Structures are given as C-alpha cells and as structure tokens.
Amino acid sequence: MHHRPHSRRPAAAALALATAGALLLSGCGGGGEEAAKDPLQEIRGKIPKAQQTAKTLRIGMDVNYPPVQFRGADGKPDGLDPDIATALGRILDLRVEYVDTPFDKLIPDLHKKQFDVVMSALSDIRQRREGVDDTGKQTGPGVDFVDYFIAGTSLVVPKGNPKGIHTLDDLCGRTVAVQQGTTQDEIVTRQVTACTRAGKPLTVHKFDTDSKALAEVASGAAQAGLNDFPVAAYAAKTTDGGNRFEVTGSQSRSNPYGIALRKEDTELRDVLAKAVDQLIRSGEYDKILAKWNVSAGAAQNAVVNGGI
C-alpha cells in the first residue's frame, strides 16, 4: 500500500531515529517495553476521528457460524472472528462492539452506517468488491476488504459417505443444502448449470443459516452440504461426538475472509491492515488459529482486496 509521504520530514526522521534507538536498546536487554510500544503508537495515531472519539469499533457479524463466530456459553460472541477482533481491538486500543445481523443484511447495513466494518467469515470476492450480482448487474456501491484468513470450500456428507460423493460433479442428480448469499451458494449455482448440461439436474435447498443447511444433511433430506473449510471440519468433529458428518474430497477454490469496509473509509482500512500485520507478527494470530484448529488457513500478512 502506498501512503503519501510525510509533509514534515524532520518529524518522520525523528520517529525513525527514536525507533532505531529503542531497537538498539532492546538488543542490550533494556527498553524492550519501549520497542514493543512504538508500532502500536504509530498505528493508534492513524485511527480515524470517528473511531477515536467513540473509542469503539462497531462490527457487523452474523453470530451463527461455528467455529468462526457463534454464541458462547455466556451468550457473548465467541470463535475465530471474535478472538481476532478482540486482539485487533487491543492493538488499536478500541472497545469492540458487535451488531448481530443476518448474513445477507451485513453489506446493505454497512452502507447504511449501522456499523464501521463487517467481520463475519465474509469472503473477499469480486462481486462484493464491485457491488454486482452474478450477472454483473450493479446491486450496491461495493466494499473494500482487509483479508486476514484463507478459507476453501468443503463438501460435508453423512458419516460413511453413503452416496460416494467426492467432487462437485458427484452432486449431479442429488439434493444439496447451503446457506444463501454465501460463496457456497455461488459455487452451487454454477454447478446447477453443469449438472443440467449433463442431464442430471441438481436440486438446491437454501437456508438463512448454516446450521439449518447442516440439519438438512443430517436428516437425509439433502445428500451433501457445502461449507467453508473451518466450519465443515468443526461440524464433522463436534456434531454427535463426531458420528454425524464427514468432510469429503479436497477443498475447492480458496478465498480469503476479509474485514469489509465502505470504499470511502480508506484511513480505517489502512489502519486495520497495519493492525492485522501487527497481530500476525506478534505470534498471537497463530495461537488463535491453533485454538480453533484452523491453522491451515493462516495468512502470511494482511492484503487489501486480494480475493479472486
């Protein structure tokens, strides 16, 4: 990312010297605290006025997608996204506040300024960035993303995989369940065309939550479901003691999860990218991913609008 150069060169130079001094000190065992603080001071100094004044970052989230986000035993948001959001809040020195919102309302409500950002296992895809639907028709202003995690799509089938489903083509002639408005919805919609061409129509059942889609697979009303890899792995491991579902085939098309922002909020976007980088560098990011068994999705650094 390119930033405008500092208008006051001496200040920038002084900061560089101070940082270098702190780093030298930390090398001799003293001043480590100062060295650790400097990047945080720099990041916090760039937080836009609105968030600085409110001392809060308001996050739109559909709290219904374990293990990425769900309600813990205490009723508060828990999971991968809340853990990362809380850690980012500490880096930014902002209180994190969640606004529980149905998935398909997240981007419209972001544009209505119901919250500052969306963080909800939201894949960074071109349609969302450009605000267009699958046909290319404009549906909204589009958003920017700060990508922080890589998630492929996995197939979930009943334990034992009775129908022998391993690929998207194996879904032809069957019924599949997905959450509407997701990347999986988009993948299945494309697969419907392929199955129709093959003369074996694919039936799709769409639900407003992922748990309803999984329940459809559990009941046998659908022979498979499509989920983000972390969600599929979690459902297979935890549902009925690991005896209900299994993940089949290989992950298809990896897309990053991104924190979505209104396109005009470039300052907040850039500061969040710096905060994500700081979280990754600190080692805390890897600990959070390990806690939720999703280390396979680790990003090396924050990327702005890096999705396919």
PDB file of C-alpha atoms in Angstrom:
ATOM      1  CA  MET A   1       0.000   0.000   0.000  1.00  0.00           C
ATOM      2  CA  HIS A   2       1.303   3.455  -0.848  1.00  0.00           C
ATOM      3  CA  HIS A   3       0.895   6.314   1.570  1.00  0.00           C
ATOM      4  CA  ARG A   4       1.527   9.965   0.908  1.00  0.00           C
ATOM      5  CA  PRO A   5       4.971  10.906   2.201  1.00  0.00           C
ATOM      6  CA  HIS A   6       5.016  12.840   5.457  1.00  0.00           C
ATOM      7  CA  SER A   7       4.755  16.566   4.845  1.00  0.00           C
ATOM      8  CA  ARG A   8       7.071  17.204   7.811  1.00  0.00           C
ATOM      9  CA  ARG A   9      10.217  15.253   7.004  1.00  0.00           C
ATOM     10  CA  PRO A  10      12.039  16.058  10.288  1.00  0.00           C
ATOM     11  CA  ALA A  11       9.233  14.501  12.351  1.00  0.00           C
ATOM     12  CA  ALA A  12       9.383  11.330  10.260  1.00  0.00           C
ATOM     13  CA  ALA A  13      13.168  11.253  10.575  1.00  0.00           C
ATOM     14  CA  ALA A  14      12.976  11.790  14.353  1.00  0.00           C
ATOM     15  CA  LEU A  15      10.486   8.935  14.651  1.00  0.00           C
ATOM     16  CA  ALA A  16      12.802   6.666  12.646  1.00  0.00           C
ATOM     17  CA  LEU A  17      15.714   7.602  14.922  1.00  0.00           C
ATOM     18  CA  ALA A  18      13.643   7.038  18.060  1.00  0.00           C
ATOM     19  CA  THR A  19      12.555   3.628  16.768  1.00  0.00           C
ATOM     20  CA  ALA A  20      16.135   2.711  15.855  1.00  0.00           C
ATOM     21  CA  GLY A  21      17.278   3.840  19.325  1.00  0.00           C
ATOM     22  CA  ALA A  22      14.603   1.747  21.011  1.00  0.00           C
ATOM     23  CA  LEU A  23      15.589  -1.272  18.918  1.00  0.00           C
ATOM     24  CA  LEU A  24      19.258  -0.818  19.828  1.00  0.00           C
ATOM     25  CA  LEU A  25      18.332  -0.573  23.499  1.00  0.00           C
ATOM     26  CA  SER A  26      16.193  -3.686  23.328  1.00  0.00           C
ATOM     27  CA  GLY A  27      19.232  -5.515  21.955  1.00  0.00           C
ATOM     28  CA  CYS A  28      21.023  -4.901  25.293  1.00  0.00           C
ATOM     29  CA  GLY A  29      18.155  -6.255  27.345  1.00  0.00           C
ATOM     30  CA  GLY A  30      16.750  -2.855  28.342  1.00  0.00           C
ATOM     31  CA  GLY A  31      13.994  -0.780  26.730  1.00  0.00           C
ATOM     32  CA  GLY A  32      12.183  -3.793  25.310  1.00  0.00           C
ATOM     33  CA  GLU A  33       8.918  -2.291  26.523  1.00  0.00           C
ATOM     34  CA  GLU A  34       9.517   0.867  24.516  1.00  0.00           C
ATOM     35  CA  ALA A  35      10.372  -1.066  21.362  1.00  0.00           C
ATOM     36  CA  ALA A  36       7.177  -3.079  21.689  1.00  0.00           C
ATOM     37  CA  LYS A  37       5.083   0.071  22.161  1.00  0.00           C
ATOM     38  CA  ASP A  38       6.350   2.040  19.181  1.00  0.00           C
ATOM     39  CA  PRO A  39       4.472   0.209  16.375  1.00  0.00           C
ATOM     40  CA  LEU A  40       1.269   0.372  18.438  1.00  0.00           C
ATOM     41  CA  GLN A  41       1.665   4.144  18.986  1.00  0.00           C
ATOM     42  CA  GLU A  42       2.170   4.599  15.273  1.00  0.00           C
ATOM     43  CA  ILE A  43      -0.918   2.502  14.393  1.00  0.00           C
ATOM     44  CA  ARG A  44      -3.106   4.196  17.035  1.00  0.00           C
ATOM     45  CA  GLY A  45      -2.057   7.611  15.786  1.00  0.00           C
ATOM     46  CA  LYS A  46      -3.643   6.844  12.401  1.00  0.00           C
ATOM     47  CA  ILE A  47      -7.089   5.774  13.673  1.00  0.00           C
ATOM     48  CA  PRO A  48      -9.780   7.987  12.066  1.00  0.00           C
ATOM     49  CA  LYS A  49     -11.500  10.655  14.217  1.00  0.00           C
ATOM     50  CA  ALA A  50     -14.882   8.866  14.314  1.00  0.00           C
ATOM     51  CA  GLN A  51     -13.480   5.740  15.968  1.00  0.00           C
ATOM     52  CA  GLN A  52     -11.041   7.693  18.157  1.00  0.00           C
ATOM     53  CA  THR A  53     -13.893   9.825  19.504  1.00  0.00           C
ATOM     54  CA  ALA A  54     -16.178   6.844  20.111  1.00  0.00           C
ATOM     55  CA  LYS A  55     -13.216   4.776  21.411  1.00  0.00           C
ATOM     56  CA  THR A  56     -15.131   1.920  19.786  1.00  0.00           C
ATOM     57  CA  LEU A  57     -15.023  -0.200  16.646  1.00  0.00           C
ATOM     58  CA  ARG A  58     -18.536  -1.366  15.742  1.00  0.00           C
ATOM     59  CA  ILE A  59     -18.525  -4.708  13.908  1.00  0.00           C
ATOM     60  CA  GLY A  60     -21.421  -6.223  11.963  1.00  0.00           C
ATOM     61  CA  MET A  61     -21.429 -10.005  12.456  1.00  0.00           C
ATOM     62  CA  ASP A  62     -23.842 -12.886  11.881  1.00  0.00           C
ATOM     63  CA  VAL A  63     -23.128 -14.703  15.156  1.00  0.00           C
ATOM     64  CA  ASN A  64     -24.229 -18.121  13.918  1.00  0.00           C
ATOM     65  CA  TYR A  65     -21.373 -19.895  12.119  1.00  0.00           C
ATOM     66  CA  PRO A  66     -19.240 -22.051  14.446  1.00  0.00           C
ATOM     67  CA  PRO A  67     -16.293 -22.128  14.865  1.00  0.00           C
ATOM     68  CA  VAL A  68     -15.792 -18.775  13.093  1.00  0.00           C
ATOM     69  CA  GLN A  69     -18.428 -16.999  15.147  1.00  0.00           C
ATOM     70  CA  PHE A  70     -21.138 -18.238  17.478  1.00  0.00           C
ATOM     71  CA  ARG A  71     -22.601 -17.512  20.932  1.00  0.00           C
ATOM     72  CA  GLY A  72     -20.512 -18.960  23.738  1.00  0.00           C
ATOM     73  CA  ALA A  73     -21.947 -20.439  26.957  1.00  0.00           C
ATOM     74  CA  ASP A  74     -22.164 -16.888  28.372  1.00  0.00           C
ATOM     75  CA  GLY A  75     -24.184 -15.711  25.353  1.00  0.00           C
ATOM     76  CA  LYS A  76     -21.348 -13.494  24.092  1.00  0.00           C
ATOM     77  CA  PRO A  77     -19.812 -13.861  20.599  1.00  0.00           C
ATOM     78  CA  ASP A  78     -17.060 -16.485  20.576  1.00  0.00           C
ATOM     79  CA  GLY A  79     -14.940 -18.116  17.868  1.00  0.00           C
ATOM     80  CA  LEU A  80     -12.188 -17.298  15.400  1.00  0.00           C
ATOM     81  CA  ASP A  81     -13.532 -13.902  14.252  1.00  0.00           C
ATOM     82  CA  PRO A  82     -14.385 -12.564  17.752  1.00  0.00           C
ATOM     83  CA  ASP A  83     -10.948 -13.685  19.029  1.00  0.00           C
ATOM     84  CA  ILE A  84      -9.196 -11.911  16.135  1.00  0.00           C
ATOM     85  CA  ALA A  85     -11.462  -8.837  16.524  1.00  0.00           C
ATOM     86  CA  THR A  86     -10.736  -8.645  20.281  1.00  0.00           C
ATOM     87  CA  ALA A  87      -6.990  -8.872  19.612  1.00  0.00           C
ATOM     88  CA  LEU A  88      -7.248  -6.128  16.946  1.00  0.00           C
ATOM     89  CA  GLY A  89      -9.208  -4.012  19.443  1.00  0.00           C
ATOM     90  CA  ARG A  90      -6.318  -4.329  21.912  1.00  0.00           C
ATOM     91  CA  ILE A  91      -3.786  -3.279  19.252  1.00  0.00           C
ATOM     92  CA  LEU A  92      -5.955  -0.277  18.302  1.00  0.00           C
ATOM     93  CA  ASP A  93      -6.913   0.466  21.926  1.00  0.00           C
ATOM     94  CA  LEU A  94     -10.599   0.491  20.882  1.00  0.00           C
ATOM     95  CA  ARG A  95     -13.545  -1.276  22.514  1.00  0.00           C
ATOM     96  CA  VAL A  96     -15.044  -3.829  20.120  1.00  0.00           C
ATOM     97  CA  GLU A  97     -18.833  -3.834  19.853  1.00  0.00           C
ATOM     98  CA  TYR A  98     -20.795  -6.427  17.846  1.00  0.00           C
ATOM     99  CA  VAL A  99     -24.033  -5.829  15.987  1.00  0.00           C
ATOM    100  CA  ASP A 100     -25.631  -9.252  15.351  1.00  0.00           C
ATOM    101  CA  THR A 101     -27.026  -9.080  11.810  1.00  0.00           C
ATOM    102  CA  PRO A 102     -28.358 -11.725   9.374  1.00  0.00           C
ATOM    103  CA  PHE A 103     -25.654 -12.607   6.834  1.00  0.00           C
ATOM    104  CA  ASP A 104     -27.441 -11.249   3.741  1.00  0.00           C
ATOM    105  CA  LYS A 105     -28.059  -7.888   5.501  1.00  0.00           C
ATOM    106  CA  LEU A 106     -24.428  -7.331   6.514  1.00  0.00           C
ATOM    107  CA  ILE A 107     -23.247  -5.376   3.453  1.00  0.00           C
ATOM    108  CA  PRO A 108     -26.503  -3.375   2.997  1.00  0.00           C
ATOM    109  CA  ASP A 109     -26.391  -2.404   6.707  1.00  0.00           C
ATOM    110  CA  LEU A 110     -22.705  -1.452   6.404  1.00  0.00           C
ATOM    111  CA  HIS A 111     -23.706   1.029   3.686  1.00  0.00           C
ATOM    112  CA  LYS A 112     -26.491   2.309   5.986  1.00  0.00           C
ATOM    113  CA  LYS A 113     -23.745   3.003   8.575  1.00  0.00           C
ATOM    114  CA  GLN A 114     -25.188   0.635  11.175  1.00  0.00           C
ATOM    115  CA  PHE A 115     -21.567  -0.300  11.992  1.00  0.00           C
ATOM    116  CA  ASP A 116     -17.975   0.586  10.976  1.00  0.00           C
ATOM    117  CA  VAL A 117     -16.932  -2.742   9.427  1.00  0.00           C
ATOM    118  CA  VAL A 118     -18.194  -6.271   8.737  1.00  0.00           C
ATOM    119  CA  MET A 119     -16.255  -9.235  10.096  1.00  0.00           C
ATOM    120  CA  SER A 120     -18.258 -12.408   9.644  1.00  0.00           C
ATOM    121  CA  ALA A 121     -16.467 -15.159   7.687  1.00  0.00           C
ATOM    122  CA  LEU A 122     -17.111 -12.872   4.714  1.00  0.00           C
ATOM    123  CA  SER A 123     -15.223 -13.992   1.601  1.00  0.00           C
ATOM    124  CA  ASP A 124     -13.437 -11.302  -0.381  1.00  0.00           C
ATOM    125  CA  ILE A 125     -14.855 -11.857  -3.871  1.00  0.00           C
ATOM    126  CA  ARG A 126     -15.034  -9.568  -6.893  1.00  0.00           C
ATOM    127  CA  GLN A 127     -18.855  -9.314  -6.827  1.00  0.00           C
ATOM    128  CA  ARG A 128     -18.787  -7.898  -3.294  1.00  0.00           C
ATOM    129  CA  ARG A 129     -15.896  -5.529  -4.066  1.00  0.00           C
ATOM    130  CA  GLU A 130     -17.663  -4.173  -7.140  1.00  0.00           C
ATOM    131  CA  GLY A 131     -21.205  -4.355  -5.736  1.00  0.00           C
ATOM    132  CA  VAL A 132     -22.533  -6.552  -8.556  1.00  0.00           C
ATOM    133  CA  ASP A 133     -24.516  -9.801  -8.674  1.00  0.00           C
ATOM    134  CA  ASP A 134     -23.557 -12.955 -10.608  1.00  0.00           C
ATOM    135  CA  THR A 135     -24.919 -11.470 -13.844  1.00  0.00           C
ATOM    136  CA  GLY A 136     -22.793  -8.315 -13.448  1.00  0.00           C
ATOM    137  CA  LYS A 137     -25.784  -6.118 -12.558  1.00  0.00           C
ATOM    138  CA  GLN A 138     -24.987  -3.317 -10.085  1.00  0.00           C
ATOM    139  CA  THR A 139     -26.667  -4.006  -6.726  1.00  0.00           C
ATOM    140  CA  GLY A 140     -24.758  -1.626  -4.453  1.00  0.00           C
ATOM    141  CA  PRO A 141     -21.680   0.587  -4.080  1.00  0.00           C
ATOM    142  CA  GLY A 142     -19.236  -2.284  -3.387  1.00  0.00           C
ATOM    143  CA  VAL A 143     -16.822  -2.606  -0.466  1.00  0.00           C
ATOM    144  CA  ASP A 144     -13.102  -2.814   0.277  1.00  0.00           C
ATOM    145  CA  PHE A 145     -11.638  -5.776   2.148  1.00  0.00           C
ATOM    146  CA  VAL A 146      -8.716  -6.299   4.504  1.00  0.00           C
ATOM    147  CA  ASP A 147      -8.012 -10.036   4.073  1.00  0.00           C
ATOM    148  CA  TYR A 148      -6.883 -11.933   7.181  1.00  0.00           C
ATOM    149  CA  PHE A 149      -7.565 -15.684   6.665  1.00  0.00           C
ATOM    150  CA  ILE A 150      -7.724 -18.160   3.737  1.00  0.00           C
ATOM    151  CA  ALA A 151     -10.798 -20.420   3.588  1.00  0.00           C
ATOM    152  CA  GLY A 152     -11.549 -23.002   0.924  1.00  0.00           C
ATOM    153  CA  THR A 153     -14.937 -24.692   0.410  1.00  0.00           C
ATOM    154  CA  SER A 154     -15.509 -28.263   1.608  1.00  0.00           C
ATOM    155  CA  LEU A 155     -18.222 -30.853   0.970  1.00  0.00           C
ATOM    156  CA  VAL A 156     -19.987 -32.220   4.049  1.00  0.00           C
ATOM    157  CA  VAL A 157     -21.766 -35.593   3.776  1.00  0.00           C
ATOM    158  CA  PRO A 158     -23.312 -38.029   6.271  1.00  0.00           C
ATOM    159  CA  LYS A 159     -20.750 -40.170   8.143  1.00  0.00           C
ATOM    160  CA  GLY A 160     -19.584 -43.040   5.965  1.00  0.00           C
ATOM    161  CA  ASN A 161     -20.373 -41.052   2.778  1.00  0.00           C
ATOM    162  CA  PRO A 162     -23.153 -43.485   1.686  1.00  0.00           C
ATOM    163  CA  LYS A 163     -23.591 -41.838  -1.742  1.00  0.00           C
ATOM    164  CA  GLY A 164     -19.858 -41.789  -2.535  1.00  0.00           C
ATOM    165  CA  ILE A 165     -19.715 -38.011  -3.077  1.00  0.00           C
ATOM    166  CA  HIS A 166     -16.156 -36.705  -3.579  1.00  0.00           C
ATOM    167  CA  THR A 167     -16.444 -33.872  -6.132  1.00  0.00           C
ATOM    168  CA  LEU A 168     -18.906 -31.187  -7.210  1.00  0.00           C
ATOM    169  CA  ASP A 169     -19.819 -33.334 -10.249  1.00  0.00           C
ATOM    170  CA  ASP A 170     -20.891 -36.126  -7.860  1.00  0.00           C
ATOM    171  CA  LEU A 171     -23.664 -33.790  -6.683  1.00  0.00           C
ATOM    172  CA  CYS A 172     -25.463 -34.056 -10.048  1.00  0.00           C
ATOM    173  CA  GLY A 173     -28.845 -35.779  -9.703  1.00  0.00           C
ATOM    174  CA  ARG A 174     -28.840 -35.132  -5.939  1.00  0.00           C
ATOM    175  CA  THR A 175     -30.028 -32.547  -3.408  1.00  0.00           C
ATOM    176  CA  VAL A 176     -27.559 -30.195  -1.723  1.00  0.00           C
ATOM    177  CA  ALA A 177     -28.097 -27.728   1.157  1.00  0.00           C
ATOM    178  CA  VAL A 178     -26.352 -24.334   1.508  1.00  0.00           C
ATOM    179  CA  GLN A 179     -26.671 -21.031   3.319  1.00  0.00           C
ATOM    180  CA  GLN A 180     -27.962 -18.383   0.924  1.00  0.00           C
ATOM    181  CA  GLY A 181     -25.766 -15.425  -0.038  1.00  0.00           C
ATOM    182  CA  THR A 182     -22.525 -17.302   0.663  1.00  0.00           C
ATOM    183  CA  THR A 183     -19.620 -18.271  -1.604  1.00  0.00           C
ATOM    184  CA  GLN A 184     -21.051 -21.807  -1.443  1.00  0.00           C
ATOM    185  CA  ASP A 185     -24.394 -20.554  -2.791  1.00  0.00           C
ATOM    186  CA  GLU A 186     -22.483 -19.077  -5.740  1.00  0.00           C
ATOM    187  CA  ILE A 187     -20.469 -22.312  -6.340  1.00  0.00           C
ATOM    188  CA  VAL A 188     -23.630 -24.466  -6.240  1.00  0.00           C
ATOM    189  CA  THR A 189     -25.483 -22.097  -8.604  1.00  0.00           C
ATOM    190  CA  ARG A 190     -22.708 -22.629 -11.167  1.00  0.00           C
ATOM    191  CA  GLN A 191     -22.808 -26.396 -10.561  1.00  0.00           C
ATOM    192  CA  VAL A 192     -26.579 -26.447 -11.293  1.00  0.00           C
ATOM    193  CA  THR A 193     -25.762 -25.331 -14.857  1.00  0.00           C
ATOM    194  CA  ALA A 194     -23.103 -28.066 -15.233  1.00  0.00           C
ATOM    195  CA  CYS A 195     -25.460 -30.766 -13.899  1.00  0.00           C
ATOM    196  CA  THR A 196     -28.320 -29.617 -16.168  1.00  0.00           C
ATOM    197  CA  ARG A 197     -25.966 -29.897 -19.166  1.00  0.00           C
ATOM    198  CA  ALA A 198     -25.052 -33.431 -18.032  1.00  0.00           C
ATOM    199  CA  GLY A 199     -28.775 -34.304 -17.942  1.00  0.00           C
ATOM    200  CA  LYS A 200     -28.740 -34.915 -14.156  1.00  0.00           C
ATOM    201  CA  PRO A 201     -30.383 -31.884 -12.507  1.00  0.00           C
ATOM    202  CA  LEU A 202     -29.075 -30.726  -9.121  1.00  0.00           C
ATOM    203  CA  THR A 203     -31.652 -29.644  -6.525  1.00  0.00           C
ATOM    204  CA  VAL A 204     -30.520 -26.871  -4.155  1.00  0.00           C
ATOM    205  CA  HIS A 205     -32.144 -26.130  -0.798  1.00  0.00           C
ATOM    206  CA  LYS A 206     -31.137 -22.676   0.503  1.00  0.00           C
ATOM    207  CA  PHE A 207     -31.418 -21.593   4.143  1.00  0.00           C
ATOM    208  CA  ASP A 208     -30.888 -18.367   6.055  1.00  0.00           C
ATOM    209  CA  THR A 209     -28.431 -20.056   8.467  1.00  0.00           C
ATOM    210  CA  ASP A 210     -25.713 -22.632   8.019  1.00  0.00           C
ATOM    211  CA  SER A 211     -26.996 -24.714  10.944  1.00  0.00           C
ATOM    212  CA  LYS A 212     -30.335 -25.198   9.134  1.00  0.00           C
ATOM    213  CA  ALA A 213     -28.468 -26.325   6.000  1.00  0.00           C
ATOM    214  CA  LEU A 214     -26.439 -28.838   8.055  1.00  0.00           C
ATOM    215  CA  ALA A 215     -29.633 -30.102   9.737  1.00  0.00           C
ATOM    216  CA  GLU A 216     -30.991 -30.848   6.250  1.00  0.00           C
ATOM    217  CA  VAL A 217     -27.962 -33.070   5.570  1.00  0.00           C
ATOM    218  CA  ALA A 218     -28.270 -34.706   9.000  1.00  0.00           C
ATOM    219  CA  SER A 219     -31.940 -35.571   8.336  1.00  0.00           C
ATOM    220  CA  GLY A 220     -31.140 -37.083   4.932  1.00  0.00           C
ATOM    221  CA  ALA A 221     -33.298 -34.516   3.090  1.00  0.00           C
ATOM    222  CA  ALA A 222     -30.062 -33.387   1.353  1.00  0.00           C
ATOM    223  CA  GLN A 223     -27.214 -35.724   0.442  1.00  0.00           C
ATOM    224  CA  ALA A 224     -24.498 -33.093   0.915  1.00  0.00           C
ATOM    225  CA  GLY A 225     -23.803 -29.581   2.132  1.00  0.00           C
ATOM    226  CA  LEU A 226     -21.153 -27.054   1.144  1.00  0.00           C
ATOM    227  CA  ASN A 227     -19.355 -25.071   3.834  1.00  0.00           C
ATOM    228  CA  ASP A 228     -16.241 -23.032   4.429  1.00  0.00           C
ATOM    229  CA  PHE A 229     -13.474 -25.478   5.369  1.00  0.00           C
ATOM    230  CA  PRO A 230     -13.213 -24.413   9.071  1.00  0.00           C
ATOM    231  CA  VAL A 231     -16.982 -24.774   9.528  1.00  0.00           C
ATOM    232  CA  ALA A 232     -17.118 -28.139   7.753  1.00  0.00           C
ATOM    233  CA  ALA A 233     -14.223 -29.513   9.845  1.00  0.00           C
ATOM    234  CA  TYR A 234     -15.797 -28.230  13.080  1.00  0.00           C
ATOM    235  CA  ALA A 235     -19.230 -29.712  12.257  1.00  0.00           C
ATOM    236  CA  ALA A 236     -17.674 -33.104  11.419  1.00  0.00           C
ATOM    237  CA  LYS A 237     -15.646 -33.123  14.637  1.00  0.00           C
ATOM    238  CA  THR A 238     -18.276 -31.885  17.104  1.00  0.00           C
ATOM    239  CA  THR A 239     -21.761 -32.970  15.882  1.00  0.00           C
ATOM    240  CA  ASP A 240     -22.990 -36.073  17.743  1.00  0.00           C
ATOM    241  CA  GLY A 241     -19.482 -36.738  19.042  1.00  0.00           C
ATOM    242  CA  GLY A 242     -18.086 -36.832  15.506  1.00  0.00           C
ATOM    243  CA  ASN A 243     -20.505 -39.538  14.353  1.00  0.00           C
ATOM    244  CA  ARG A 244     -22.869 -37.500  12.154  1.00  0.00           C
ATOM    245  CA  PHE A 245     -20.843 -35.904   9.329  1.00  0.00           C
ATOM    246  CA  GLU A 246     -17.610 -36.241   7.440  1.00  0.00           C
ATOM    247  CA  VAL A 247     -15.704 -33.898   5.134  1.00  0.00           C
ATOM    248  CA  THR A 248     -15.117 -35.389   1.700  1.00  0.00           C
ATOM    249  CA  GLY A 249     -12.960 -34.534  -1.324  1.00  0.00           C
ATOM    250  CA  SER A 250     -10.414 -31.734  -1.368  1.00  0.00           C
ATOM    251  CA  GLN A 251     -11.058 -28.073  -0.611  1.00  0.00           C
ATOM    252  CA  SER A 252     -12.134 -26.199  -3.705  1.00  0.00           C
ATOM    253  CA  ARG A 253     -11.268 -22.627  -4.554  1.00  0.00           C
ATOM    254  CA  SER A 254      -9.682 -20.880  -1.600  1.00  0.00           C
ATOM    255  CA  ASN A 255     -10.920 -17.381  -0.946  1.00  0.00           C
ATOM    256  CA  PRO A 256      -9.749 -15.089   1.806  1.00  0.00           C
ATOM    257  CA  TYR A 257     -12.017 -13.911   4.605  1.00  0.00           C
ATOM    258  CA  GLY A 258     -11.886 -10.139   4.691  1.00  0.00           C
ATOM    259  CA  ILE A 259     -12.950  -7.335   7.016  1.00  0.00           C
ATOM    260  CA  ALA A 260     -15.341  -5.329   4.798  1.00  0.00           C
ATOM    261  CA  LEU A 261     -15.434  -1.528   4.812  1.00  0.00           C
ATOM    262  CA  ARG A 262     -17.189   1.215   2.868  1.00  0.00           C
ATOM    263  CA  LYS A 263     -14.933   2.270  -0.017  1.00  0.00           C
ATOM    264  CA  GLU A 264     -14.598   5.830   1.282  1.00  0.00           C
ATOM    265  CA  ASP A 265     -13.155   4.610   4.617  1.00  0.00           C
ATOM    266  CA  THR A 266      -9.597   4.253   3.312  1.00  0.00           C
ATOM    267  CA  GLU A 267      -7.978   5.526   6.548  1.00  0.00           C
ATOM    268  CA  LEU A 268      -9.736   2.899   8.654  1.00  0.00           C
ATOM    269  CA  ARG A 269      -8.976   0.234   6.024  1.00  0.00           C
ATOM    270  CA  ASP A 270      -5.254   1.015   6.057  1.00  0.00           C
ATOM    271  CA  VAL A 271      -5.048   1.151   9.851  1.00  0.00           C
ATOM    272  CA  LEU A 272      -6.810  -2.241  10.119  1.00  0.00           C
ATOM    273  CA  ALA A 273      -4.359  -3.741   7.605  1.00  0.00           C
ATOM    274  CA  LYS A 274      -1.474  -2.499   9.797  1.00  0.00           C
ATOM    275  CA  ALA A 275      -3.180  -3.920  12.900  1.00  0.00           C
ATOM    276  CA  VAL A 276      -3.638  -7.338  11.230  1.00  0.00           C
ATOM    277  CA  ASP A 277       0.062  -7.332  10.247  1.00  0.00           C
ATOM    278  CA  GLN A 278       0.997  -6.453  13.837  1.00  0.00           C
ATOM    279  CA  LEU A 279      -1.196  -9.304  15.152  1.00  0.00           C
ATOM    280  CA  ILE A 280       0.459 -11.801  12.774  1.00  0.00           C
ATOM    281  CA  ARG A 281       3.984 -10.572  13.642  1.00  0.00           C
ATOM    282  CA  SER A 282       3.289 -10.804  17.392  1.00  0.00           C
ATOM    283  CA  GLY A 283       2.578 -14.549  17.149  1.00  0.00           C
ATOM    284  CA  GLU A 284      -0.865 -14.136  18.754  1.00  0.00           C
ATOM    285  CA  TYR A 285      -2.590 -14.720  15.389  1.00  0.00           C
ATOM    286  CA  ASP A 286      -1.089 -18.235  15.101  1.00  0.00           C
ATOM    287  CA  LYS A 287      -2.213 -19.031  18.674  1.00  0.00           C
ATOM    288  CA  ILE A 288      -5.807 -18.003  17.873  1.00  0.00           C
ATOM    289  CA  LEU A 289      -5.882 -20.167  14.717  1.00  0.00           C
ATOM    290  CA  ALA A 290      -4.424 -23.148  16.603  1.00  0.00           C
ATOM    291  CA  LYS A 291      -7.091 -22.774  19.313  1.00  0.00           C
ATOM    292  CA  TRP A 292      -9.834 -23.220  16.670  1.00  0.00           C
ATOM    293  CA  ASN A 293      -7.969 -25.945  14.692  1.00  0.00           C
ATOM    294  CA  VAL A 294      -7.795 -23.797  11.550  1.00  0.00           C
ATOM    295  CA  SER A 295      -4.029 -23.227  11.252  1.00  0.00           C
ATOM    296  CA  ALA A 296      -4.265 -24.476   7.635  1.00  0.00           C
ATOM    297  CA  GLY A 297      -5.927 -21.150   6.753  1.00  0.00           C
ATOM    298  CA  ALA A 298      -3.172 -18.876   8.082  1.00  0.00           C
ATOM    299  CA  ALA A 299      -2.467 -15.727   6.059  1.00  0.00           C
ATOM    300  CA  GLN A 300       1.154 -14.512   5.849  1.00  0.00           C
ATOM    301  CA  ASN A 301       0.120 -10.857   6.052  1.00  0.00           C
ATOM    302  CA  ALA A 302      -2.873  -8.572   5.563  1.00  0.00           C
ATOM    303  CA  VAL A 303      -3.833  -7.951   1.948  1.00  0.00           C
ATOM    304  CA  VAL A 304      -6.251  -5.286   0.700  1.00  0.00           C
ATOM    305  CA  ASN A 305      -8.771  -6.623  -1.848  1.00  0.00           C
ATOM    306  CA  GLY A 306      -6.786  -9.794  -2.567  1.00  0.00           C
ATOM    307  CA  GLY A 307      -9.715 -12.116  -3.334  1.00  0.00           C
ATOM    308  CA  ILE A 308     -10.411 -13.826  -6.657  1.00  0.00           C
TER     309      ILE A 308
END
